[in-house]
JSON list of C-alpha atoms in Angstrom, two decimals:
[
{"chain": "F", "resi": 1, "resn": "MET", "atom": "CA", "xyz": [12.57, -28.78, 9.00]},
{"chain": "F", "resi": 2, "resn": "GLU", "atom": "CA", "xyz": [12.98, -30.48, 12.37]},
{"chain": "F", "resi": 3, "resn": "LEU", "atom": "CA", "xyz": [16.33, -28.71, 12.75]},
{"chain": "F", "resi": 4, "resn": "LEU", "atom": "CA", "xyz": [14.63, -25.31, 12.56]},
{"chain": "F", "resi": 5, "resn": "VAL", "atom": "CA", "xyz": [11.87, -26.39, 14.96]},
{"chain": "F", "resi": 6, "resn": "GLU", "atom": "CA", "xyz": [14.53, -27.63, 17.38]},
{"chain": "F", "resi": 7, "resn": "TYR", "atom": "CA", "xyz": [16.35, -24.30, 17.13]},
{"chain": "F", "resi": 8, "resn": "MET", "atom": "CA", "xyz": [13.11, -22.43, 17.82]},
{"chain": "F", "resi": 9, "resn": "ALA", "atom": "CA", "xyz": [12.49, -24.65, 20.88]},
{"chain": "F", "resi": 10, "resn": "ARG", "atom": "CA", "xyz": [16.00, -23.85, 22.07]},
{"chain": "F", "resi": 11, "resn": "GLY", "atom": "CA", "xyz": [15.16, -20.16, 21.68]},
{"chain": "F", "resi": 12, "resn": "PHE", "atom": "CA", "xyz": [12.12, -20.57, 23.94]},
{"chain": "F", "resi": 13, "resn": "PHE", "atom": "CA", "xyz": [14.25, -22.42, 26.48]},
{"chain": "F", "resi": 14, "resn": "THR", "atom": "CA", "xyz": [16.85, -19.64, 26.33]},
{"chain": "F", "resi": 15, "resn": "MET", "atom": "CA", "xyz": [14.15, -17.03, 26.85]},
{"chain": "F", "resi": 16, "resn": "LEU", "atom": "CA", "xyz": [12.78, -18.91, 29.85]},
{"chain": "F", "resi": 17, "resn": "SER", "atom": "CA", "xyz": [16.20, -19.51, 31.39]},
{"chain": "F", "resi": 18, "resn": "ILE", "atom": "CA", "xyz": [16.98, -15.79, 31.21]},
{"chain": "F", "resi": 19, "resn": "SER", "atom": "CA", "xyz": [13.63, -14.49, 32.46]},
{"chain": "F", "resi": 20, "resn": "MET", "atom": "CA", "xyz": [12.81, -17.14, 35.07]},
{"chain": "F", "resi": 21, "resn": "PRO", "atom": "CA", "xyz": [15.30, -16.03, 37.80]},
{"chain": "F", "resi": 22, "resn": "CYS", "atom": "CA", "xyz": [14.07, -12.43, 37.56]},
{"chain": "F", "resi": 23, "resn": "VAL", "atom": "CA", "xyz": [10.44, -13.50, 37.77]},
{"chain": "F", "resi": 24, "resn": "LEU", "atom": "CA", "xyz": [11.10, -15.81, 40.70]},
{"chain": "F", "resi": 25, "resn": "VAL", "atom": "CA", "xyz": [12.99, -13.10, 42.61]},
{"chain": "F", "resi": 26, "resn": "ALA", "atom": "CA", "xyz": [10.20, -10.58, 41.98]},
{"chain": "F", "resi": 27, "resn": "ALA", "atom": "CA", "xyz": [7.56, -13.09, 43.11]},
{"chain": "F", "resi": 28, "resn": "SER", "atom": "CA", "xyz": [9.44, -14.12, 46.24]},
{"chain": "F", "resi": 29, "resn": "VAL", "atom": "CA", "xyz": [10.20, -10.53, 47.25]},
{"chain": "F", "resi": 30, "resn": "GLY", "atom": "CA", "xyz": [6.54, -9.66, 46.64]},
{"chain": "F", "resi": 31, "resn": "LEU", "atom": "CA", "xyz": [5.45, -12.58, 48.81]},
{"chain": "F", "resi": 32, "resn": "VAL", "atom": "CA", "xyz": [7.77, -11.60, 51.67]},
{"chain": "F", "resi": 33, "resn": "VAL", "atom": "CA", "xyz": [6.72, -7.95, 51.49]},
{"chain": "F", "resi": 34, "resn": "GLY", "atom": "CA", "xyz": [3.06, -9.01, 51.31]},
{"chain": "F", "resi": 35, "resn": "ILE", "atom": "CA", "xyz": [3.42, -11.12, 54.45]},
{"chain": "F", "resi": 36, "resn": "LEU", "atom": "CA", "xyz": [5.17, -8.23, 56.25]},
{"chain": "F", "resi": 37, "resn": "GLN", "atom": "CA", "xyz": [2.41, -5.84, 55.17]},
{"chain": "F", "resi": 38, "resn": "ALA", "atom": "CA", "xyz": [-0.26, -8.24, 56.40]},
{"chain": "F", "resi": 39, "resn": "VAL", "atom": "CA", "xyz": [1.47, -8.64, 59.76]},
{"chain": "F", "resi": 40, "resn": "THR", "atom": "CA", "xyz": [2.03, -4.91, 60.28]},
{"chain": "F", "resi": 41, "resn": "GLN", "atom": "CA", "xyz": [-1.30, -3.96, 58.65]},
{"chain": "F", "resi": 42, "resn": "VAL", "atom": "CA", "xyz": [0.41, -1.36, 56.47]},
{"chain": "F", "resi": 43, "resn": "GLN", "atom": "CA", "xyz": [-1.38, -1.59, 53.13]},
{"chain": "F", "resi": 44, "resn": "GLU", "atom": "CA", "xyz": [0.67, 0.67, 50.87]},
{"chain": "F", "resi": 45, "resn": "GLN", "atom": "CA", "xyz": [1.10, -0.31, 47.22]},
{"chain": "F", "resi": 46, "resn": "THR", "atom": "CA", "xyz": [4.40, 1.51, 46.69]},
{"chain": "F", "resi": 47, "resn": "ILE", "atom": "CA", "xyz": [6.19, -0.30, 49.52]},
{"chain": "F", "resi": 48, "resn": "ALA", "atom": "CA", "xyz": [6.27, -3.56, 47.52]},
{"chain": "F", "resi": 49, "resn": "ALA", "atom": "CA", "xyz": [7.57, -1.93, 44.32]},
{"chain": "F", "resi": 50, "resn": "ALA", "atom": "CA", "xyz": [10.97, -0.72, 45.56]},
{"chain": "F", "resi": 51, "resn": "PRO", "atom": "CA", "xyz": [12.22, -4.07, 46.96]},
{"chain": "F", "resi": 52, "resn": "LYS", "atom": "CA", "xyz": [11.07, -5.85, 43.80]},
{"chain": "F", "resi": 53, "resn": "ILE", "atom": "CA", "xyz": [12.97, -3.40, 41.59]},
{"chain": "F", "resi": 54, "resn": "VAL", "atom": "CA", "xyz": [16.10, -3.72, 43.72]},
{"chain": "F", "resi": 55, "resn": "GLY", "atom": "CA", "xyz": [15.84, -7.52, 43.78]},
{"chain": "F", "resi": 56, "resn": "VAL", "atom": "CA", "xyz": [15.41, -7.83, 40.01]},
{"chain": "F", "resi": 57, "resn": "PHE", "atom": "CA", "xyz": [18.25, -5.33, 39.42]},
{"chain": "F", "resi": 58, "resn": "LEU", "atom": "CA", "xyz": [20.58, -7.33, 41.69]},
{"chain": "F", "resi": 59, "resn": "THR", "atom": "CA", "xyz": [19.57, -10.55, 39.92]},
{"chain": "F", "resi": 60, "resn": "ILE", "atom": "CA", "xyz": [20.45, -9.04, 36.55]},
{"chain": "F", "resi": 61, "resn": "VAL", "atom": "CA", "xyz": [23.77, -7.71, 37.89]},
{"chain": "F", "resi": 62, "resn": "ILE", "atom": "CA", "xyz": [24.73, -11.03, 39.49]},
{"chain": "F", "resi": 63, "resn": "LEU", "atom": "CA", "xyz": [23.61, -13.27, 36.60]},
{"chain": "F", "resi": 64, "resn": "GLY", "atom": "CA", "xyz": [24.43, -10.83, 33.79]},
{"chain": "F", "resi": 65, "resn": "MET", "atom": "CA", "xyz": [27.52, -12.66, 32.56]},
{"chain": "F", "resi": 66, "resn": "PHE", "atom": "CA", "xyz": [25.60, -15.94, 32.59]},
{"chain": "F", "resi": 67, "resn": "TYR", "atom": "CA", "xyz": [22.85, -14.31, 30.48]},
{"chain": "F", "resi": 68, "resn": "ILE", "atom": "CA", "xyz": [25.40, -12.95, 28.02]},
{"chain": "F", "resi": 69, "resn": "LYS", "atom": "CA", "xyz": [27.01, -16.40, 27.75]},
{"chain": "F", "resi": 70, "resn": "ILE", "atom": "CA", "xyz": [23.65, -18.08, 27.03]},
{"chain": "F", "resi": 71, "resn": "LEU", "atom": "CA", "xyz": [22.69, -15.47, 24.41]},
{"chain": "F", "resi": 72, "resn": "THR", "atom": "CA", "xyz": [26.12, -15.62, 22.76]},
{"chain": "F", "resi": 73, "resn": "GLN", "atom": "CA", "xyz": [25.90, -19.40, 22.44]},
{"chain": "F", "resi": 74, "resn": "TYR", "atom": "CA", "xyz": [22.40, -19.15, 21.01]},
{"chain": "F", "resi": 75, "resn": "ILE", "atom": "CA", "xyz": [23.39, -16.50, 18.44]},
{"chain": "F", "resi": 76, "resn": "ASN", "atom": "CA", "xyz": [26.53, -18.41, 17.44]},
{"chain": "F", "resi": 77, "resn": "GLU", "atom": "CA", "xyz": [24.49, -21.56, 16.92]},
{"chain": "F", "resi": 78, "resn": "GLY", "atom": "CA", "xyz": [21.96, -19.64, 14.85]},
{"chain": "F", "resi": 79, "resn": "ALA", "atom": "CA", "xyz": [24.69, -18.12, 12.67]},
{"chain": "F", "resi": 80, "resn": "TYR", "atom": "CA", "xyz": [26.28, -21.55, 12.22]},
{"chain": "F", "resi": 81, "resn": "LEU", "atom": "CA", "xyz": [22.94, -22.99, 11.14]},
{"chain": "F", "resi": 82, "resn": "ALA", "atom": "CA", "xyz": [22.17, -20.07, 8.85]},
{"chain": "F", "resi": 83, "resn": "PHE", "atom": "CA", "xyz": [25.53, -19.97, 7.07]},
{"chain": "F", "resi": 84, "resn": "ASN", "atom": "CA", "xyz": [26.79, -23.56, 7.16]},
{"chain": "F", "resi": 85, "resn": "ILE", "atom": "CA", "xyz": [23.94, -26.07, 7.56]},
{"chain": "F", "resi": 86, "resn": "VAL", "atom": "CA", "xyz": [20.95, -24.53, 5.75]},
{"chain": "F", "resi": 87, "resn": "PRO", "atom": "CA", "xyz": [22.74, -23.54, 2.50]},
{"chain": "F", "resi": 88, "resn": "LYS", "atom": "CA", "xyz": [24.20, -27.04, 2.11]},
{"chain": "F", "resi": 89, "resn": "SER", "atom": "CA", "xyz": [20.90, -28.81, 2.65]},
{"chain": "F", "resi": 90, "resn": "GLU", "atom": "CA", "xyz": [18.79, -29.27, -0.46]},
{"chain": "F", "resi": 91, "resn": "SER", "atom": "CA", "xyz": [15.52, -29.37, 1.45]},
{"chain": "F", "resi": 92, "resn": "TYR", "atom": "CA", "xyz": [15.92, -25.74, 2.66]},
{"chain": "F", "resi": 93, "resn": "VAL", "atom": "CA", "xyz": [17.24, -24.03, -0.48]},
{"chain": "F", "resi": 94, "resn": "LEU", "atom": "CA", "xyz": [15.13, -22.87, -3.43]},
{"chain": "F", "resi": 95, "resn": "PRO", "atom": "CA", "xyz": [16.47, -23.53, -6.91]},
{"chain": "F", "resi": 96, "resn": "ALA", "atom": "CA", "xyz": [18.32, -20.70, -8.62]},
{"chain": "F", "resi": 97, "resn": "ASN", "atom": "CA", "xyz": [15.65, -20.31, -11.32]},
{"chain": "F", "resi": 98, "resn": "TYR", "atom": "CA", "xyz": [12.71, -20.25, -8.88]},
{"chain": "F", "resi": 99, "resn": "TYR", "atom": "CA", "xyz": [11.50, -16.79, -9.89]},
{"chain": "F", "resi": 100, "resn": "LYS", "atom": "CA", "xyz": [11.83, -17.59, -13.60]},
{"chain": "F", "resi": 101, "resn": "HIS", "atom": "CA", "xyz": [8.70, -19.75, -13.51]},
{"chain": "F", "resi": 102, "resn": "THR", "atom": "CA", "xyz": [6.70, -17.85, -10.89]},
{"chain": "F", "resi": 103, "resn": "LYS", "atom": "CA", "xyz": [5.67, -14.25, -10.56]},
{"chain": "F", "resi": 104, "resn": "PRO", "atom": "CA", "xyz": [5.00, -13.81, -6.84]},
{"chain": "F", "resi": 105, "resn": "PHE", "atom": "CA", "xyz": [4.02, -10.12, -6.97]},
{"chain": "F", "resi": 106, "resn": "ALA", "atom": "CA", "xyz": [2.45, -9.96, -10.41]},
{"chain": "F", "resi": 107, "resn": "ALA", "atom": "CA", "xyz": [-0.96, -8.82, -9.14]},
{"chain": "F", "resi": 108, "resn": "GLU", "atom": "CA", "xyz": [0.49, -6.03, -7.00]},
{"chain": "F", "resi": 109, "resn": "MET", "atom": "CA", "xyz": [2.81, -4.67, -9.68]},
{"chain": "F", "resi": 110, "resn": "LYS", "atom": "CA", "xyz": [0.27, -3.90, -12.37]},
{"chain": "F", "resi": 111, "resn": "ASP", "atom": "CA", "xyz": [0.36, -0.29, -13.47]},
{"chain": "F", "resi": 112, "resn": "THR", "atom": "CA", "xyz": [-3.03, 1.40, -13.40]},
{"chain": "F", "resi": 113, "resn": "VAL", "atom": "CA", "xyz": [-2.11, 4.20, -15.84]},
{"chain": "F", "resi": 114, "resn": "SER", "atom": "CA", "xyz": [-0.86, 3.09, -19.22]},
{"chain": "F", "resi": 115, "resn": "PRO", "atom": "CA", "xyz": [1.69, 5.32, -20.98]},
{"chain": "F", "resi": 116, "resn": "ASN", "atom": "CA", "xyz": [-0.45, 5.36, -24.13]},
{"chain": "F", "resi": 117, "resn": "SER", "atom": "CA", "xyz": [-3.48, 6.87, -22.44]},
{"chain": "F", "resi": 118, "resn": "GLY", "atom": "CA", "xyz": [-4.45, 10.49, -22.87]},
{"chain": "F", "resi": 119, "resn": "GLU", "atom": "CA", "xyz": [-4.07, 11.15, -19.15]},
{"chain": "F", "resi": 120, "resn": "ILE", "atom": "CA", "xyz": [-0.28, 11.00, -19.30]},
{"chain": "F", "resi": 121, "resn": "LYS", "atom": "CA", "xyz": [-0.16, 13.37, -22.29]},
{"chain": "F", "resi": 122, "resn": "GLU", "atom": "CA", "xyz": [-2.49, 15.82, -20.52]},
{"chain": "F", "resi": 123, "resn": "ILE", "atom": "CA", "xyz": [-0.36, 15.72, -17.36]},
{"chain": "F", "resi": 124, "resn": "MET", "atom": "CA", "xyz": [2.82, 16.34, -19.37]},
{"chain": "F", "resi": 125, "resn": "GLN", "atom": "CA", "xyz": [1.28, 19.26, -21.29]},
{"chain": "F", "resi": 126, "resn": "ASN", "atom": "CA", "xyz": [-0.19, 20.91, -18.16]},
{"chain": "F", "resi": 127, "resn": "PRO", "atom": "CA", "xyz": [2.35, 20.38, -15.38]},
{"chain": "F", "resi": 128, "resn": "GLY", "atom": "CA", "xyz": [0.79, 22.85, -12.94]},
{"chain": "F", "resi": 129, "resn": "LYS", "atom": "CA", "xyz": [-2.74, 21.49, -13.18]},
{"chain": "F", "resi": 130, "resn": "ILE", "atom": "CA", "xyz": [-3.59, 18.44, -11.14]},
{"chain": "F", "resi": 131, "resn": "PRO", "atom": "CA", "xyz": [-5.92, 16.45, -13.40]},
{"chain": "F", "resi": 132, "resn": "TRP", "atom": "CA", "xyz": [-7.83, 14.49, -10.76]},
{"chain": "F", "resi": 133, "resn": "VAL", "atom": "CA", "xyz": [-8.94, 17.50, -8.68]},
{"chain": "F", "resi": 134, "resn": "GLU", "atom": "CA", "xyz": [-11.49, 19.75, -10.30]},
{"chain": "F", "resi": 135, "resn": "ARG", "atom": "CA", "xyz": [-12.40, 23.07, -8.77]},
{"chain": "F", "resi": 136, "resn": "GLN", "atom": "CA", "xyz": [-16.06, 22.12, -8.54]},
{"chain": "F", "resi": 137, "resn": "GLU", "atom": "CA", "xyz": [-15.19, 18.88, -6.73]},
{"chain": "F", "resi": 138, "resn": "LYS", "atom": "CA", "xyz": [-12.88, 20.72, -4.36]},
{"chain": "F", "resi": 139, "resn": "ASN", "atom": "CA", "xyz": [-15.55, 23.18, -3.22]},
{"chain": "F", "resi": 140, "resn": "LYS", "atom": "CA", "xyz": [-18.46, 20.76, -3.29]},
{"chain": "F", "resi": 141, "resn": "TYR", "atom": "CA", "xyz": [-20.55, 20.91, -0.14]},
{"chain": "F", "resi": 142, "resn": "THR", "atom": "CA", "xyz": [-21.32, 17.61, 1.57]},
{"chain": "F", "resi": 143, "resn": "PRO", "atom": "CA", "xyz": [-23.11, 17.69, 4.93]},
{"chain": "F", "resi": 144, "resn": "SER", "atom": "CA", "xyz": [-21.32, 16.03, 7.78]},
{"chain": "F", "resi": 145, "resn": "TYR", "atom": "CA", "xyz": [-22.50, 12.94, 9.60]},
{"chain": "F", "resi": 146, "resn": "ARG", "atom": "CA", "xyz": [-25.23, 13.68, 12.13]},
{"chain": "F", "resi": 147, "resn": "GLY", "atom": "CA", "xyz": [-24.71, 11.31, 15.00]},
{"chain": "F", "resi": 148, "resn": "ALA", "atom": "CA", "xyz": [-25.31, 11.70, 18.71]},
{"chain": "F", "resi": 149, "resn": "ASN", "atom": "CA", "xyz": [-22.76, 14.51, 19.04]},
{"chain": "F", "resi": 150, "resn": "PRO", "atom": "CA", "xyz": [-22.17, 15.88, 15.53]},
{"chain": "F", "resi": 151, "resn": "ARG", "atom": "CA", "xyz": [-19.04, 17.84, 14.67]},
{"chain": "F", "resi": 152, "resn": "PRO", "atom": "CA", "xyz": [-18.82, 20.10, 11.62]},
{"chain": "F", "resi": 153, "resn": "ASN", "atom": "CA", "xyz": [-16.57, 19.03, 8.78]},
{"chain": "F", "resi": 154, "resn": "LEU", "atom": "CA", "xyz": [-13.96, 21.33, 7.26]},
{"chain": "F", "resi": 155, "resn": "ILE", "atom": "CA", "xyz": [-16.33, 23.11, 4.86]},
{"chain": "F", "resi": 156, "resn": "GLU", "atom": "CA", "xyz": [-18.94, 23.69, 7.56]},
{"chain": "F", "resi": 157, "resn": "THR", "atom": "CA", "xyz": [-16.24, 24.95, 9.93]},
{"chain": "F", "resi": 158, "resn": "ASN", "atom": "CA", "xyz": [-15.07, 27.44, 7.29]},
{"chain": "F", "resi": 159, "resn": "LYS", "atom": "CA", "xyz": [-18.67, 28.64, 6.81]},
{"chain": "F", "resi": 160, "resn": "ILE", "atom": "CA", "xyz": [-19.07, 29.09, 10.57]},
{"chain": "F", "resi": 161, "resn": "ILE", "atom": "CA", "xyz": [-15.81, 31.01, 10.86]},
{"chain": "F", "resi": 162, "resn": "GLY", "atom": "CA", "xyz": [-16.70, 33.05, 7.78]},
{"chain": "F", "resi": 163, "resn": "ARG", "atom": "CA", "xyz": [-13.84, 32.22, 5.46]}
]
């Protein structure tokens, strides 16, 4: 377990080592542009955006190969752990007959319609008729909710239009 926690911590470190230079460049460029705007008394929001974008883009271009190297090492280490270390360790692997004694999705997989019920036979004999929608239920009028700004429901809209 501590091996997986250590790998997750390495992932956070990798994430920080990739994002930190870009964040620092954006913050420093923003600080310099902010000081220049304060000195010249030009308070335009869009002036600070362009130098930040250019600075972060140049940081990614300059350090791109370093980022790829870090990510490649991290992915290779993860694949090595996943395919060589974890399968050989007994503390990480479930026994082969694990699902023989447990039914993890038994509650979700119960069928609500049994094949012996009359509903199935009725559906098979009348394939064009949908058994759970009756004509009276389909055209039943129910008034819509009357809140602060009420809107008509579909049946009321059809009555207003005249259909």
